[in-house]
Structures are given as structure tokens and as C-alpha cells.
Tab-separated table of C-alpha atoms in Angstrom:
chain	number	residue	atom	x	y	z
A	14	UNK	CA	-3.323	20.936	-38.944
A	15	UNK	CA	-6.253	23.360	-38.069
A	16	UNK	CA	-8.437	20.233	-36.716
A	17	UNK	CA	-5.670	18.621	-34.794
A	18	UNK	CA	-5.094	22.311	-33.319
A	19	UNK	CA	-8.997	22.251	-32.718
A	20	UNK	CA	-9.218	19.034	-30.878
A	21	UNK	CA	-6.152	19.943	-28.924
A	22	UNK	CA	-8.290	22.671	-27.656
A	23	UNK	CA	-10.831	20.824	-26.711
A	24	UNK	CA	-9.152	18.289	-25.052
A	25	UNK	CA	-7.405	20.735	-23.024
A	26	UNK	CA	-10.332	22.416	-22.501
A	27	UNK	CA	-12.296	19.089	-20.803
A	28	UNK	CA	-12.629	19.115	-17.413
A	29	UNK	CA	-10.248	15.943	-15.892
A	30	UNK	CA	-12.863	13.510	-14.053
A	31	UNK	CA	-11.776	13.088	-10.332
A	32	UNK	CA	-10.155	9.461	-9.748
A	33	UNK	CA	-12.474	8.104	-7.110
A	34	UNK	CA	-9.584	6.367	-5.451
A	35	UNK	CA	-8.603	8.733	-3.094
A	36	UNK	CA	-12.168	8.551	-1.848
A	37	UNK	CA	-11.257	4.717	-1.145
A	38	UNK	CA	-8.463	5.162	0.424
A	39	UNK	CA	-9.209	7.813	3.056
A	40	UNK	CA	-11.779	5.317	3.460
A	41	UNK	CA	-9.152	2.799	4.307
A	42	UNK	CA	-6.912	4.664	6.801
A	43	UNK	CA	-10.156	5.070	8.652
A	44	UNK	CA	-10.419	2.107	9.067
A	45	UNK	CA	-6.859	1.260	9.520
A	46	UNK	CA	-7.005	4.093	12.525
A	47	UNK	CA	-9.695	2.172	13.801
A	48	UNK	CA	-8.800	-0.771	13.909
A	49	UNK	CA	-5.279	0.090	15.742
A	50	UNK	CA	-6.819	2.430	18.021
A	51	UNK	CA	-9.345	-0.426	19.282
A	52	UNK	CA	-6.357	-2.702	19.401
A	53	UNK	CA	-7.785	-4.981	16.831
A	54	UNK	CA	-4.448	-5.135	14.492
A	55	UNK	CA	-0.518	-4.048	15.644
A	56	UNK	CA	0.916	-0.388	14.979
A	57	UNK	CA	2.898	-0.338	11.414
A	58	UNK	CA	5.477	0.512	13.599
A	59	UNK	CA	5.978	-3.045	15.519
A	60	UNK	CA	5.284	-4.859	11.887
A	61	UNK	CA	7.987	-3.039	10.409
A	62	UNK	CA	10.582	-3.865	13.001
A	63	UNK	CA	10.031	-7.113	12.911
A	64	UNK	CA	9.763	-8.061	9.164
A	65	UNK	CA	12.325	-5.021	7.479
A	66	UNK	CA	15.418	-6.656	9.261
A	67	UNK	CA	14.424	-10.147	7.346
A	68	UNK	CA	14.773	-9.126	4.204
A	69	UNK	CA	18.656	-8.744	3.910
A	70	UNK	CA	19.631	-6.685	1.168
A	71	UNK	CA	16.539	-4.797	0.102
A	72	UNK	CA	15.005	-2.052	-0.326
A	73	UNK	CA	12.011	-1.257	1.801
A	74	UNK	CA	9.328	0.576	-0.493
A	75	UNK	CA	6.462	1.179	1.426
A	76	UNK	CA	2.826	-0.390	3.012
A	77	UNK	CA	-0.345	-0.970	2.292
A	78	UNK	CA	-3.312	-2.063	4.613
A	79	UNK	CA	-6.242	-4.104	3.838
A	80	UNK	CA	-8.629	-2.925	6.744
A	81	UNK	CA	-10.816	-4.968	6.055
A	82	UNK	CA	-8.741	-8.540	6.632
A	83	UNK	CA	-6.092	-6.304	8.597
A	84	UNK	CA	-3.129	-7.856	6.453
A	85	UNK	CA	-0.085	-5.675	6.373
A	86	UNK	CA	1.059	-6.152	2.858
A	87	UNK	CA	5.083	-4.671	2.540
A	88	UNK	CA	6.532	-3.725	-0.567
A	89	UNK	CA	10.319	-4.305	-1.279
A	90	UNK	CA	12.906	-4.123	-3.867
A	91	UNK	CA	16.261	-6.337	-4.615
A	92	UNK	CA	18.138	-6.364	-7.844
A	93	UNK	CA	15.030	-5.580	-10.029
A	94	UNK	CA	13.118	-7.910	-8.621
A	95	UNK	CA	9.738	-6.748	-6.286
A	96	UNK	CA	9.041	-8.488	-3.361
A	97	UNK	CA	5.929	-8.178	-1.329
A	98	UNK	CA	5.094	-9.708	2.258
A	99	UNK	CA	1.825	-10.381	3.497
A	100	UNK	CA	1.732	-9.550	7.545
A	101	UNK	CA	-0.980	-10.751	9.393
A	102	UNK	CA	-1.776	-7.317	11.528
A	103	UNK	CA	-3.138	-9.107	14.527
A	104	UNK	CA	-0.130	-11.285	15.326
A	105	UNK	CA	2.342	-9.866	12.971
A	106	UNK	CA	3.028	-13.025	11.736
A	107	UNK	CA	4.323	-13.375	8.435
A	108	UNK	CA	1.358	-15.163	6.153
A	109	UNK	CA	3.364	-15.167	2.683
A	110	UNK	CA	6.084	-13.586	0.636
A	111	UNK	CA	6.386	-13.419	-2.940
A	112	UNK	CA	9.408	-12.456	-4.842
A	113	UNK	CA	12.908	-13.160	-4.838
């Protein structure tokens, strides 16, 4: 019993290692902002207004932007199934859709 209590104390006292993901996400946000500012990609609101109405009966969960390729990936949920829609950020054209 003392051993597991001591182990618990050691684990609690050990500092957490920072997740590098927020740094990467921040970089992606800066790239996306710059691409939008320079007119290289369409605004997110425009992409959403084109795509969201096409995915009827699904709940829109959010979006990610690959700053390198300029592809927006919109995520939806319908009847427990996840639907991913990749959209070209330059033209607004749907490139592919996965899920039901």
C-alpha cells in the first residue's frame, strides 16, 4: 500500500510534458491567415456557405485547413457516421467526400 501511494505521489509531482501540437496549430493558423489575406484561398465563411447546405441532415462539427495545400476539410455527423468533405480553398470545389 505504501509503495503505490509513493508511486502516486511521484507521478503527481512529475511535471507534465507540453504537447507540441499547439505550436503546430498556431503555425497553421498563421499560414491560413496569410493565404487568406493574400487572396490565395477563399474565406472560411464562403466555403461553409457553399458546402454546409449540401450535406443535408448532418450536424456540422467544424473545419481544418491544410495551409500547405490550401484544402479545407469540413467534418459532419449524421446518424452516428462521420462525413469528411475536402474542399479546394482556391476554387471552393468539393474534391472528395468520405462517409455516408
